[in-house]
Each structure stands twice: as structure tokens, then as C-alpha cells.
CSV table of C-alpha atoms in Angstrom, one decimal:
chain,number,residue,atom,x,y,z
A,334,MET,CA,69.5,-38.6,168.0
A,335,VAL,CA,66.9,-37.8,170.7
A,336,PHE,CA,68.7,-37.8,174.0
A,337,ASP,CA,66.3,-38.0,177.0
A,338,LEU,CA,68.7,-38.9,179.8
A,339,VAL,CA,69.5,-36.9,182.9
A,340,GLU,CA,71.7,-37.5,185.9
A,341,TYR,CA,69.9,-39.4,188.7
A,342,GLY,CA,68.8,-37.0,191.4
A,343,THR,CA,69.0,-33.8,189.4
A,344,GLU,CA,66.9,-31.0,190.8
A,345,THR,CA,65.2,-28.6,188.4
A,346,GLY,CA,65.5,-25.6,190.6
A,347,SER,CA,69.3,-25.8,191.1
A,348,THR,CA,72.1,-24.0,189.1
A,349,GLU,CA,73.4,-27.4,188.1
A,350,ALA,CA,70.1,-28.4,186.7
A,351,ASN,CA,69.8,-25.1,184.8
A,352,GLU,CA,73.1,-26.0,183.1
A,353,LYS,CA,71.9,-29.6,182.5
A,354,ALA,CA,68.6,-28.6,181.0
A,355,LYS,CA,68.8,-25.3,179.2
A,356,VAL,CA,66.4,-23.9,176.8
A,357,GLU,CA,67.4,-22.8,173.4
A,358,ASN,CA,64.8,-21.2,171.1
A,359,GLY,CA,62.0,-22.6,173.2
A,360,ALA,CA,63.3,-26.2,173.0
A,361,THR,CA,64.9,-28.2,175.7
A,362,VAL,CA,68.3,-29.6,174.8
A,363,LEU,CA,69.9,-32.3,177.0
A,364,ALA,CA,73.5,-32.9,176.1
A,365,VAL,CA,76.5,-34.8,177.4
A,366,PRO,CA,80.0,-33.6,176.5
A,367,GLY,CA,81.3,-35.6,173.6
A,368,TRP,CA,77.9,-36.9,172.6
A,369,ARG,CA,75.9,-35.7,169.6
A,370,THR,CA,72.5,-34.5,170.7
A,371,SER,CA,69.5,-32.8,169.3
A,372,GLU,CA,66.3,-31.1,170.4
A,373,SER,CA,63.9,-33.3,172.5
A,374,GLY,CA,60.9,-31.2,173.1
A,375,SER,CA,59.7,-28.2,175.2
A,376,THR,CA,60.4,-27.3,178.8
A,377,SER,CA,57.3,-29.3,179.7
A,378,THR,CA,59.1,-32.5,178.7
A,379,ILE,CA,61.3,-32.1,181.7
A,380,SER,CA,58.8,-30.6,184.1
A,381,SER,CA,56.4,-33.5,183.5
A,382,ALA,CA,59.1,-36.0,184.5
A,383,ILE,CA,60.0,-34.3,187.8
A,384,THR,CA,58.6,-35.6,191.0
A,385,GLU,CA,56.8,-33.4,193.6
A,386,THR,CA,60.2,-32.9,195.2
A,387,ASN,CA,61.6,-31.3,192.0
A,388,GLU,CA,63.9,-34.3,191.6
A,389,VAL,CA,64.4,-36.6,188.7
A,390,ALA,CA,64.5,-40.1,190.3
A,391,LEU,CA,63.4,-43.7,189.7
A,392,ARG,CA,59.7,-44.1,190.5
A,393,LYS,CA,58.4,-46.2,193.3
A,394,GLU,CA,56.6,-48.8,191.3
A,395,VAL,CA,57.6,-52.0,193.1
A,396,GLY,CA,54.8,-53.1,195.5
A,397,LEU,CA,54.6,-56.1,197.9
A,398,ILE,CA,53.5,-58.6,195.2
A,399,SER,CA,56.2,-57.4,192.8
A,400,GLY,CA,58.8,-57.6,195.6
A,401,VAL,CA,57.9,-61.2,196.4
A,402,ALA,CA,57.9,-62.0,192.7
A,403,LEU,CA,61.3,-60.5,192.3
A,404,ILE,CA,62.7,-62.6,195.1
A,405,VAL,CA,61.0,-65.9,194.1
A,406,GLY,CA,61.2,-65.3,190.4
A,407,THR,CA,65.0,-64.8,190.4
A,408,MET,CA,65.8,-67.6,192.9
A,409,ILE,CA,63.7,-70.2,191.0
A,410,GLY,CA,65.3,-70.4,187.6
A,411,SER,CA,66.1,-73.5,185.5
A,412,GLY,CA,68.1,-75.5,188.0
A,413,ILE,CA,65.3,-77.1,189.9
A,414,PHE,CA,63.6,-78.2,186.7
A,415,VAL,CA,66.8,-79.2,184.9
A,416,SER,CA,69.3,-80.8,187.2
A,417,PRO,CA,69.0,-80.5,191.0
A,418,ARG,CA,71.5,-83.3,191.3
A,419,GLY,CA,74.3,-81.3,193.1
A,420,VAL,CA,72.5,-81.5,196.4
A,421,LEU,CA,71.7,-85.2,196.1
A,422,GLU,CA,75.2,-86.0,194.9
A,423,GLY,CA,76.7,-84.5,198.0
A,424,SER,CA,74.1,-85.7,200.6
A,425,GLY,CA,73.9,-89.3,199.3
A,426,SER,CA,70.3,-90.0,200.3
A,427,VAL,CA,66.8,-88.8,199.7
A,428,ALA,CA,66.1,-87.7,203.3
A,429,MET,CA,69.4,-85.9,203.7
A,430,SER,CA,69.0,-84.1,200.4
A,431,LEU,CA,65.6,-82.7,201.6
A,432,ILE,CA,67.3,-81.6,204.9
A,433,VAL,CA,70.0,-79.8,202.9
A,434,TRP,CA,67.4,-78.0,200.8
A,435,ALA,CA,65.7,-76.8,204.0
A,436,GLY,CA,69.0,-75.9,205.6
A,437,CYS,CA,70.0,-73.8,202.6
A,438,GLY,CA,66.7,-72.0,202.8
A,439,PHE,CA,67.2,-71.3,206.5
A,440,LEU,CA,70.7,-69.8,205.8
A,441,ALA,CA,69.2,-67.7,202.9
A,442,MET,CA,66.5,-66.5,205.3
A,443,MET,CA,69.0,-65.5,207.9
A,444,GLY,CA,71.0,-63.5,205.3
A,445,ALA,CA,67.9,-61.9,204.0
A,446,LEU,CA,66.7,-60.8,207.5
A,447,THR,CA,70.0,-59.2,208.1
A,448,TYR,CA,69.7,-57.3,204.8
A,449,ALA,CA,66.1,-56.4,205.8
A,450,GLU,CA,67.4,-54.4,208.7
A,451,LEU,CA,70.1,-52.8,206.6
A,452,GLY,CA,67.6,-52.0,203.8
A,453,THR,CA,65.1,-50.4,206.1
A,454,SER,CA,67.8,-48.4,208.0
A,455,ILE,CA,69.7,-47.3,204.9
A,456,PRO,CA,66.8,-47.1,202.3
A,457,LEU,CA,69.1,-46.8,199.2
A,458,SER,CA,69.3,-49.0,196.2
A,459,GLY,CA,72.5,-51.0,195.4
A,460,GLY,CA,72.3,-53.7,198.0
A,461,GLU,CA,75.8,-54.5,199.4
A,462,HIS,CA,77.3,-51.4,197.7
A,463,ALA,CA,75.1,-49.0,199.6
A,464,TYR,CA,75.6,-50.7,203.0
A,465,LEU,CA,79.3,-51.0,202.7
A,466,MET,CA,79.7,-47.4,201.6
A,467,HIS,CA,77.5,-46.1,204.4
A,468,THR,CA,79.3,-48.2,207.0
A,469,PHE,CA,83.0,-47.9,206.0
A,470,LYS,CA,83.4,-44.8,204.0
A,471,PRO,CA,83.2,-42.4,207.0
A,472,MET,CA,85.9,-44.4,208.7
A,473,ASN,CA,88.7,-43.6,206.3
A,474,LYS,CA,88.7,-41.4,203.2
A,475,CYS,CA,91.2,-43.6,201.4
A,476,TRP,CA,90.4,-47.2,202.5
A,477,GLY,CA,86.7,-46.8,203.6
A,478,PRO,CA,85.2,-47.1,200.1
A,479,VAL,CA,87.4,-50.0,199.1
A,480,PRO,CA,85.0,-52.9,200.2
A,481,ALA,CA,82.2,-51.3,198.2
A,482,PHE,CA,84.4,-50.8,195.2
A,483,LEU,CA,85.7,-54.3,195.2
A,484,PHE,CA,82.2,-55.6,195.4
A,485,ASP,CA,81.3,-53.4,192.4
A,486,TRP,CA,84.3,-54.7,190.6
A,487,LEU,CA,83.4,-58.3,191.1
A,488,GLY,CA,79.6,-57.9,190.9
A,489,ILE,CA,79.4,-55.6,187.8
A,490,PHE,CA,82.0,-57.3,185.7
A,491,VAL,CA,81.6,-61.0,186.6
A,492,LEU,CA,78.9,-62.3,189.0
A,493,ARG,CA,75.8,-60.2,188.1
A,494,PRO,CA,76.3,-60.3,184.3
A,495,ALA,CA,77.3,-64.0,184.5
A,496,MET,CA,74.1,-64.9,186.3
A,497,PHE,CA,72.1,-63.0,183.8
A,498,ALA,CA,74.0,-64.7,181.0
A,499,ILE,CA,73.7,-68.3,182.3
A,500,MET,CA,69.9,-67.9,182.9
A,501,SER,CA,69.5,-66.6,179.4
A,502,LEU,CA,71.7,-69.4,178.0
A,503,SER,CA,69.5,-72.0,179.7
A,504,LEU,CA,66.6,-70.3,177.9
A,505,GLY,CA,68.4,-70.5,174.6
A,506,THR,CA,69.2,-74.2,175.2
A,507,TYR,CA,65.7,-75.3,176.0
A,508,ALA,CA,64.1,-73.1,173.4
A,509,THR,CA,66.1,-74.7,170.6
A,510,GLN,CA,66.4,-78.3,171.9
A,511,PRO,CA,62.8,-79.5,170.9
A,512,PHE,CA,63.7,-78.9,167.3
A,513,TYR,CA,66.6,-81.2,167.3
A,514,GLY,CA,65.2,-84.3,169.2
A,515,ASP,CA,67.9,-86.4,170.8
A,516,CYS,CA,70.6,-84.5,169.0
A,517,GLY,CA,71.8,-81.3,170.7
A,518,ALA,CA,71.2,-78.0,169.0
A,519,PRO,CA,74.2,-76.3,167.5
A,520,LEU,CA,76.1,-74.1,170.0
A,521,TYR,CA,76.0,-71.1,167.7
A,522,LEU,CA,72.2,-71.3,167.4
A,523,LYS,CA,71.8,-71.6,171.2
A,524,LYS,CA,73.9,-68.4,171.6
A,525,VAL,CA,72.0,-66.5,168.9
A,526,VAL,CA,68.7,-67.3,170.6
A,527,THR,CA,70.3,-66.4,173.9
A,528,VAL,CA,71.5,-63.0,172.7
A,529,CYS,CA,68.1,-62.3,171.1
A,530,ALA,CA,66.4,-63.1,174.5
A,531,MET,CA,68.8,-60.9,176.3
A,532,LEU,CA,68.1,-58.0,174.0
A,533,LEU,CA,64.4,-58.5,174.4
A,534,ILE,CA,64.7,-58.4,178.2
A,535,LEU,CA,66.9,-55.3,177.9
A,536,ALA,CA,64.2,-53.6,175.8
A,537,ILE,CA,61.5,-54.4,178.3
A,538,ASN,CA,63.5,-53.1,181.2
A,539,CYS,CA,64.5,-49.9,179.3
A,540,TYR,CA,60.9,-49.3,178.2
A,541,SER,CA,59.1,-49.5,181.6
A,542,VAL,CA,59.7,-50.5,185.1
A,543,LYS,CA,56.0,-51.3,185.4
A,544,LEU,CA,56.1,-53.6,182.3
A,545,ALA,CA,59.1,-55.4,183.7
A,546,THR,CA,57.5,-56.0,187.0
A,547,ILE,CA,54.2,-57.2,185.4
A,548,ILE,CA,56.1,-59.7,183.3
A,549,GLN,CA,58.0,-60.8,186.4
A,550,ASN,CA,54.8,-61.3,188.4
A,551,TRP,CA,53.2,-63.4,185.7
A,552,LEU,CA,56.2,-65.5,185.0
A,553,THR,CA,56.7,-66.2,188.7
A,554,LEU,CA,53.1,-67.4,188.8
A,555,VAL,CA,53.9,-69.7,185.8
A,556,LYS,CA,56.8,-71.3,187.5
A,557,LEU,CA,54.7,-71.8,190.7
A,558,VAL,CA,52.1,-73.5,188.6
A,559,ALA,CA,54.8,-75.8,187.2
A,560,ILE,CA,56.0,-76.7,190.7
A,561,ALA,CA,52.4,-77.3,191.8
A,562,ILE,CA,51.8,-79.7,188.9
A,563,ILE,CA,55.0,-81.7,189.9
A,564,THR,CA,54.0,-81.6,193.6
A,565,ILE,CA,50.4,-82.7,193.1
A,566,GLY,CA,51.4,-85.3,190.6
A,567,GLY,CA,54.0,-86.7,192.9
A,568,PHE,CA,51.7,-86.9,195.9
A,569,TYR,CA,49.1,-88.5,193.7
A,570,LYS,CA,51.6,-91.2,192.7
A,571,MET,CA,52.6,-91.8,196.3
A,572,ALA,CA,49.0,-92.0,197.3
A,573,THR,CA,48.5,-94.8,194.7
A,574,GLY,CA,51.5,-96.8,196.1
A,575,SER,CA,54.5,-95.3,194.3
A,576,THR,CA,56.7,-94.9,197.4
A,577,THR,CA,59.7,-97.1,196.6
A,578,TYR,CA,62.2,-94.3,196.1
A,579,ILE,CA,60.9,-91.8,198.7
A,580,SER,CA,60.8,-94.5,201.4
A,581,GLU,CA,64.6,-95.1,201.1
A,582,GLY,CA,65.0,-92.3,203.6
A,583,PHE,CA,68.6,-91.9,204.9
A,584,GLU,CA,69.8,-94.9,203.1
A,585,GLY,CA,73.2,-94.1,201.5
A,586,THR,CA,73.8,-90.8,203.4
A,587,THR,CA,77.3,-89.7,203.0
A,588,GLN,CA,79.6,-90.0,206.0
A,589,ASN,CA,82.1,-87.5,204.7
A,590,PRO,CA,81.5,-84.0,206.3
A,591,SER,CA,83.4,-82.2,203.5
A,592,VAL,CA,81.3,-83.8,200.8
A,593,LEU,CA,78.1,-83.0,202.8
A,594,ALA,CA,79.4,-79.4,203.0
A,595,LEU,CA,79.6,-79.2,199.3
A,596,ALA,CA,76.0,-80.3,199.1
A,597,PHE,CA,75.0,-77.3,201.1
A,598,TYR,CA,77.3,-75.2,198.9
A,599,ASN,CA,75.5,-76.4,195.7
A,600,GLY,CA,72.1,-75.9,197.3
A,601,LEU,CA,72.9,-72.3,198.1
A,602,TRP,CA,73.3,-71.6,194.4
A,603,ALA,CA,69.6,-72.4,193.9
A,604,TYR,CA,68.8,-69.7,196.5
A,605,ASP,CA,71.0,-67.1,194.9
A,606,GLY,CA,68.9,-64.0,194.4
A,607,TRP,CA,67.6,-63.7,198.0
A,608,ASN,CA,69.2,-60.3,198.2
A,609,ASN,CA,67.9,-58.9,194.8
A,610,LEU,CA,65.1,-56.8,196.4
A,611,ASN,CA,67.8,-54.8,198.3
A,612,PHE,CA,69.2,-53.6,194.9
A,613,VAL,CA,65.9,-51.7,194.1
A,614,THR,CA,65.0,-50.3,197.6
A,615,GLU,CA,64.5,-46.8,196.2
A,616,GLU,CA,61.8,-48.1,193.8
A,617,LEU,CA,60.0,-50.1,196.5
A,618,LYS,CA,56.8,-48.7,197.8
A,619,ASN,CA,56.9,-48.3,201.6
A,620,PRO,CA,60.2,-50.2,202.0
A,621,GLN,CA,60.0,-50.1,205.8
A,622,ARG,CA,57.1,-52.5,205.5
A,623,ASN,CA,57.4,-54.2,202.2
A,624,LEU,CA,61.1,-55.1,202.2
A,625,PRO,CA,61.0,-57.3,205.3
A,626,LEU,CA,57.5,-58.6,204.4
A,627,SER,CA,58.5,-59.5,200.9
A,628,ILE,CA,61.5,-61.4,202.3
A,629,GLY,CA,59.3,-63.1,205.0
A,630,LEU,CA,57.0,-64.3,202.3
A,631,GLY,CA,59.3,-65.0,199.4
A,632,ILE,CA,62.1,-67.1,200.8
A,633,PRO,CA,60.0,-69.5,202.8
A,634,LEU,CA,57.8,-69.9,199.7
A,635,THR,CA,60.8,-70.8,197.7
A,636,THR,CA,62.1,-73.2,200.3
A,637,ILE,CA,58.8,-75.0,200.4
A,638,CYS,CA,58.7,-75.2,196.6
A,639,TYR,CA,62.2,-76.7,196.5
A,640,ILE,CA,61.3,-79.3,199.1
A,641,LEU,CA,58.0,-80.2,197.5
A,642,VAL,CA,59.2,-80.5,194.0
A,643,ASN,CA,62.0,-82.8,195.1
A,644,ILE,CA,59.5,-85.0,196.9
A,645,GLY,CA,57.5,-85.0,193.6
A,646,TYR,CA,60.5,-86.1,191.7
A,647,PHE,CA,61.3,-88.9,194.1
A,648,SER,CA,57.8,-90.3,193.8
A,649,VAL,CA,58.7,-91.8,190.4
A,650,ILE,CA,62.5,-91.2,189.9
A,651,SER,CA,65.2,-93.1,191.7
A,652,LYS,CA,68.4,-91.5,193.0
A,653,GLU,CA,70.4,-93.0,190.3
A,654,GLU,CA,68.1,-91.7,187.5
A,655,LEU,CA,68.1,-88.2,189.0
A,656,LEU,CA,71.9,-88.1,189.1
A,657,LEU,CA,72.1,-89.2,185.5
A,658,SER,CA,69.3,-87.0,184.1
A,659,ASP,CA,70.1,-83.6,182.4
A,660,ALA,CA,66.4,-82.7,182.4
A,661,VAL,CA,64.8,-84.2,185.5
A,662,ALA,CA,61.5,-82.4,185.1
A,663,MET,CA,61.1,-83.8,181.6
A,664,THR,CA,61.9,-87.3,182.9
A,665,TRP,CA,59.2,-86.8,185.6
A,666,SER,CA,56.6,-85.5,183.1
A,667,VAL,CA,57.1,-88.5,180.7
A,668,LYS,CA,56.6,-90.9,183.5
A,669,VAL,CA,53.6,-89.2,185.1
A,670,ILE,CA,51.6,-87.3,182.5
A,671,GLY,CA,52.9,-89.0,179.4
A,672,ILE,CA,51.5,-87.4,176.2
A,673,LEU,CA,51.2,-84.0,177.9
A,674,SER,CA,54.9,-83.9,178.8
A,675,TRP,CA,55.5,-81.4,175.9
A,676,PHE,CA,54.5,-78.5,178.2
A,677,MET,CA,57.5,-78.9,180.5
A,678,PRO,CA,60.1,-77.4,178.2
A,679,ILE,CA,57.8,-74.4,177.8
A,680,PHE,CA,57.6,-74.0,181.6
A,681,VAL,CA,61.4,-74.2,181.8
A,682,VAL,CA,61.9,-71.5,179.0
A,683,LEU,CA,59.4,-69.2,180.7
A,684,SER,CA,61.0,-69.8,184.1
A,685,CYS,CA,64.4,-68.9,182.7
A,686,PHE,CA,63.0,-65.8,181.0
A,687,GLY,CA,61.5,-64.6,184.4
A,688,ALA,CA,64.8,-65.3,186.3
A,689,ALA,CA,66.8,-63.5,183.6
A,690,ASN,CA,64.4,-60.5,183.7
A,691,GLY,CA,64.7,-60.2,187.5
A,692,SER,CA,68.4,-60.6,187.3
A,693,LEU,CA,68.9,-57.7,184.8
A,694,PHE,CA,66.3,-55.6,186.7
A,695,ALA,CA,68.4,-55.8,189.9
A,696,SER,CA,71.8,-55.7,188.3
A,697,GLY,CA,71.1,-52.5,186.4
A,698,ARG,CA,70.5,-50.7,189.7
A,699,LEU,CA,73.8,-51.9,191.1
A,700,CYS,CA,75.6,-50.4,188.1
A,701,LEU,CA,73.6,-47.1,188.4
A,702,VAL,CA,74.4,-46.7,192.2
A,703,ALA,CA,78.1,-47.5,191.7
A,704,ALA,CA,78.3,-44.9,189.0
A,705,ARG,CA,76.4,-42.4,191.2
A,706,ASP,CA,79.1,-42.8,193.9
A,707,GLY,CA,81.9,-42.3,191.4
A,708,HIS,CA,83.0,-46.0,191.0
A,709,LEU,CA,82.1,-46.1,187.3
A,710,PRO,CA,81.7,-43.5,184.5
A,711,GLN,CA,79.1,-41.0,185.6
A,712,VAL,CA,77.0,-41.5,182.5
A,713,LEU,CA,76.0,-44.9,183.8
A,714,SER,CA,74.1,-43.1,186.6
A,715,TYR,CA,71.8,-41.4,184.2
A,716,ILE,CA,68.1,-42.3,183.8
A,717,HIS,CA,65.6,-41.8,181.0
A,718,ILE,CA,63.9,-38.5,181.9
A,719,ASN,CA,60.4,-39.7,180.8
A,720,ARG,CA,60.5,-43.5,181.4
A,721,ARG,CA,62.6,-43.2,184.6
A,722,THR,CA,64.6,-46.3,183.7
A,723,PRO,CA,68.4,-46.6,184.1
A,724,VAL,CA,69.0,-47.1,180.4
A,725,PRO,CA,72.8,-46.7,180.3
A,726,SER,CA,73.4,-49.1,183.2
A,727,LEU,CA,71.0,-51.7,181.8
A,728,ILE,CA,72.7,-51.5,178.4
A,729,PHE,CA,76.2,-51.8,180.0
A,730,THR,CA,75.2,-54.8,182.1
A,731,THR,CA,73.8,-56.5,179.0
A,732,ILE,CA,76.9,-55.8,176.9
A,733,VAL,CA,79.1,-57.4,179.6
A,734,ALA,CA,76.8,-60.4,179.8
A,735,ILE,CA,76.9,-60.9,176.0
A,736,LEU,CA,80.7,-60.7,176.0
A,737,LEU,CA,80.8,-63.4,178.7
A,738,ILE,CA,78.5,-65.7,176.7
A,739,LEU,CA,80.4,-65.5,173.4
A,740,PRO,CA,83.7,-67.2,174.4
A,741,SER,CA,83.3,-68.4,177.9
A,742,ASP,CA,82.4,-71.6,179.8
A,743,LEU,CA,79.9,-69.8,182.2
A,744,GLY,CA,79.5,-72.9,184.4
A,745,MET,CA,83.2,-72.9,185.2
A,746,LEU,CA,83.3,-69.2,185.6
A,747,ILE,CA,80.6,-69.1,188.2
A,748,GLY,CA,81.9,-72.2,189.8
A,749,PHE,CA,85.3,-70.6,190.6
A,750,PHE,CA,83.9,-67.1,191.3
A,751,GLY,CA,80.8,-68.1,193.1
A,752,PHE,CA,82.4,-68.7,196.5
A,753,THR,CA,83.7,-65.1,196.5
A,754,ALA,CA,80.2,-63.8,196.7
A,755,TRP,CA,80.0,-65.0,200.3
A,756,ILE,CA,83.0,-62.8,201.1
A,757,PHE,CA,80.8,-59.8,200.5
A,758,TYR,CA,77.7,-61.3,202.0
A,759,GLY,CA,79.7,-61.9,205.2
A,760,LEU,CA,81.2,-58.4,205.1
A,761,THR,CA,77.8,-56.9,204.6
A,762,ALA,CA,76.4,-58.8,207.6
A,763,ALA,CA,79.5,-57.6,209.6
A,764,SER,CA,78.6,-54.0,208.6
A,765,LEU,CA,75.3,-54.4,210.5
A,766,LEU,CA,77.3,-55.3,213.6
A,767,VAL,CA,79.6,-52.3,213.1
A,768,LEU,CA,76.6,-50.0,212.7
A,769,ARG,CA,75.0,-51.3,215.9
A,770,TYR,CA,78.2,-49.9,217.6
A,771,THR,CA,79.0,-46.8,215.6
A,772,SER,CA,75.4,-45.7,214.9
A,773,PRO,CA,73.3,-46.9,217.8
A,774,ASP,CA,70.7,-44.1,217.3
A,775,ILE,CA,70.1,-44.7,213.6
A,776,LYS,CA,66.4,-45.3,212.9
A,777,ARG,CA,65.7,-49.0,212.5
A,778,PRO,CA,62.1,-49.7,211.5
A,779,TYR,CA,63.0,-53.4,211.5
A,780,LYS,CA,65.7,-54.9,213.8
A,781,VAL,CA,66.9,-58.5,213.9
A,782,PRO,CA,68.3,-60.3,216.9
A,783,ILE,CA,72.1,-59.8,217.0
A,784,ILE,CA,72.7,-63.6,216.8
A,785,ILE,CA,71.4,-63.6,213.2
A,786,PRO,CA,74.1,-61.4,211.6
A,787,ILE,CA,76.7,-63.2,213.7
A,788,PHE,CA,75.5,-66.5,212.4
A,789,VAL,CA,75.6,-65.2,208.8
A,790,VAL,CA,79.2,-63.9,209.3
A,791,LEU,CA,80.4,-67.3,210.6
A,792,ALA,CA,78.5,-69.2,207.8
A,793,SER,CA,80.1,-66.9,205.2
A,794,ILE,CA,83.6,-67.5,206.6
A,795,TYR,CA,83.0,-71.3,206.3
A,796,LEU,CA,81.5,-71.1,202.8
A,797,VAL,CA,84.5,-69.1,201.6
A,798,LEU,CA,87.1,-71.4,203.1
A,799,ALA,CA,85.3,-74.7,202.5
A,800,PRO,CA,85.9,-75.1,198.7
A,801,ILE,CA,89.5,-73.8,199.0
A,802,ILE,CA,90.4,-76.3,201.8
A,803,MET,CA,88.3,-79.3,200.6
A,804,LEU,CA,89.0,-79.1,196.9
A,805,PRO,CA,92.0,-76.8,196.5
A,806,LYS,CA,92.4,-75.5,192.9
A,807,LEU,CA,94.6,-72.9,191.4
A,808,GLU,CA,91.5,-71.2,189.9
A,809,TYR,CA,90.4,-70.1,193.3
A,810,PHE,CA,93.6,-68.2,193.7
A,811,TYR,CA,93.0,-66.5,190.4
A,812,ALA,CA,89.5,-65.5,191.5
A,813,ILE,CA,90.9,-63.8,194.7
A,814,LEU,CA,93.6,-62.2,192.6
A,815,PHE,CA,91.0,-60.8,190.2
A,816,ILE,CA,89.2,-59.2,193.1
A,817,LEU,CA,92.4,-57.6,194.5
A,818,SER,CA,93.3,-56.4,191.0
A,819,GLY,CA,90.4,-53.9,191.4
A,820,LEU,CA,92.8,-51.9,193.6
A,821,LEU,CA,94.9,-51.2,190.6
A,822,LEU,CA,91.9,-49.2,189.2
A,823,TYR,CA,90.6,-47.8,192.5
A,824,PHE,CA,93.6,-45.8,193.7
A,825,PRO,CA,94.4,-44.0,190.4
A,826,MET,CA,90.9,-43.6,189.0
A,827,VAL,CA,88.6,-43.3,192.0
A,828,TYR,CA,90.7,-42.1,194.9
A,829,ASN,CA,93.2,-39.9,193.1
A,830,LYS,CA,90.7,-39.1,190.3
A,831,CYS,CA,93.3,-39.7,187.5
A,832,HIS,CA,90.9,-40.6,184.8
A,833,PRO,CA,89.8,-39.6,181.3
A,834,LYS,CA,87.5,-36.7,180.9
A,835,TRP,CA,84.7,-39.0,179.9
A,836,PHE,CA,84.8,-40.9,183.2
A,837,VAL,CA,83.2,-38.0,185.1
A,838,LEU,CA,80.8,-35.9,183.0
A,839,GLU,CA,80.8,-32.5,184.7
A,840,GLY,CA,77.3,-31.8,183.6
A,841,LEU,CA,75.0,-31.4,180.6
A,842,VAL,CA,75.9,-28.4,178.6
């Protein structure tokens, strides 16, 4: 087989690089111990893939538009088109549900601004992993890397692949449903289509970063067009007198604070993905400018879209109908545009494809960076020497996602593990506060007011404790236990380095 992978960050002029890319009979051979390899071209094959700094690295191919598209395109998936009822169910009224959508957008914006300072101060890919490692590793050789490792353990094996899987499964569901009318498509067929879609997305991301970002940009535009259609149609209906449902205002607002809190919790799931750009910082052009600017454009745009599309729904759909509907955008399109309603499932499928593409794009970088820091087998930190894509980490993430799809109830899995993400969001925000004290002189191209990370930390504590206190379930204990079980791997394999030979590949020979 032709093997064109090399360890991320390899320099051609170093002794290590000479071992990793040696020339035999005029041909360059790249080999990994234990892997069968063959010749892959001349020395020019490698030299043409090296940057001006003599280093093999991921190319900076993500600009401002692609950065905004990555944020917006991964946050807006299928949920807002299929069933945004979680927020309405908890808030109880039309007006309060719109306030909750706005409030969730505000919290996501505060978290993203916190990450913008971290991302511009520590311009490394990997999001939370990079920031937790930079902050806590110097404090203690043994316990310092633990927060980052536990984040990797949860993110790489549960949350990130599960999000990729559930977005792809929504695609498989809506791609097959039109062929079965009112009857649901067979589950095995949904999963077959889902896996095929996942493999297609994998192939795109392995082939080219530029192709993946172009597809992300266009599919983000498609979902914005769908939202514009619903918004304009809704305002047209209201202008012609259809204001019965939207005029209900605060009628029926829940009086139970715990139920209202769960409405916010459900709304925040629709904003998940606000931190995705921080996973690809090393590939972002001019991150000091484009990271905070992409966040400043992307999250408010998403918030406005969520509010407007809900207003569009309430122009013709009652609260009761929305709570019962499993395809609210389809219900809206039948009432407003009638015979042209067939286009809505197409928009949902394309929206899911874009969200899944952005999710894998970001998740693969987390896997790469974790491996680069010794938390996963080193081969997962390798990139394709010509295409500059993290092929092993993308394949690994997809395999885990496929394994989650085959037997699992993904909705239940994410429901019980979802709150744990806010443990690490809060811990990452706390790391900014720590760095303000331990590294006051670090270069900060973008700096947020100190009240913002404090607010994010307090909100995270609340969001972690709220579901446990309000709706205590044994599964929450299992989720915490799973996170802590990562220590059983960390101490022997990462800290004490008692691992198989294949875990750390000493170099290409």
C-alpha cells in the first residue's frame, strides 16, 4: 500500500526527520513499525509538502467566511427544523420561549468570547484540550494533565462522535422517510444510509480541507435560505392577519423555576458547536483577527435565525401543534406553501449533512492534538503528507461514531452525558482566570472583561448541577463514573508510560 503519512510537526532538516523519511534507491519510503509499506515516490514528494518553515503541518486554509460557516453550520443542524419543542415545553408560552432562545444565545456568546481570548493567546488546535494542558500541566507533572486527559476521554469516545453520529442519523432518517409515506422507514435502512453518509463525509475530509470548507460554506448558505423562507413566509402570514398564536404572548408561562431551567438546558443543545472553531485554530488564517470576528458574527447570526424561525412557526402553528409535531418545518410548509412543501425535507437533509461535516472536521483535530500530546496512540497524530489532512484521526473518529450508531439509543446517550460537557466548559473558562494570575504578561491580542469568564463558570456550575438536583437519575451517576474511569487508563498508560509498543511509535524507520 502507498503510505503517505508523517507525524505532525516533523521537520525535514532534523535527525528525526531523516529517520522518518529516508531514501532507498532514489525512492522515499515512509514506514511505521508494524505496518506494511511500500515506495511512495521521490524525495520531491516530501519536499513539495513541506512549508517554508521546513515543517509538515496542517495548512491555514480556513478564512473568515469558512470560520463563520463552521460555527453557524454546526450549530444549526436538524433540531430547529424537526422538533424545537424542548424549549417551548419548558417555558410554557410563546413569548417566554423566544426569551429562552435569546438567553441561550447570550450564554453561548459569553462562552465563545471567553474561548476567543484563550484561542488568540494560545493559538493551538484542540479547543479545551490545548487550553487545559497549557494552564494546568506546568503546575504538576502528575495531576496537571488530568483535566485535559479526562476531556479527551469523554470527548473523543462519547460526545464528539455521538454528535457526529446523531446528525448523520437525522440525515439518514429524513433521506429515507419520503419513500415510505406515513409509515416509518425500516431502522436498518436508516442506519445503512447513515453509515454511507458518514463514509462520504469522511472521504471529503480526508481528501481536502479546502473541499470540506467549500461544502460547509455552501451548505450553511442553504440552511440560511431555508430559515429565510420560513421567516419571510411567517411575516407575510402575520401581515395578512394570521396573528392568533403569536399574540398569545406570555399566556401559559411556567411558574416552576426548575422546569424553566430545563428549557434553557434544552435550548443550549441547539447552540452546541459554538466552540468548534477553537478546535481548528492552527488552520485558521490570521487567528488573532478571524477567531473573535468569526465568533462575533456567527453566534449572533445563529441566535437571530433561531428567534426568527420560531416566530415564523408561530405565525401558523399553535403551541399544541408544535409540541406534538415531529417535523415542525414540514407542518409549516404544508400550511404556508402547500404544493411546494416537498423541498423542506431536502433542506433538512442538506442541513444535517453540513452539520455532520463540520462536526467531523472539528472532532478530527481534537483526536490529532490529543495524540500529539501523548494521550492517544501517536499514529493518530499523523497527517497525510501531500493533502495535509489528519487522516488517521478522522478515520478513528468515524469508526467510534459508527460503533455508537449500530446498537445505541443516541438520544438517551447524549441526554445523560450532555450535562457533563459543561464541566469542561466551566473548567476551561476557569483556566482563563488562572492564566490572568499565573501568566499576566502573556500576549493577549483579544481580551474579554473579567466578568465574562466568571459568569460562564457560574453558569456551568448551575448547568451541571441542575439536571442532577431537579431530575435525579442513576444514569447521571454512571456518566460521572465513566469520566472518572479515565484515570484507570491515565496513570498506567500516560503518566507511567506502561503501554504496548504500538501506542507510541518511536519514528518512521
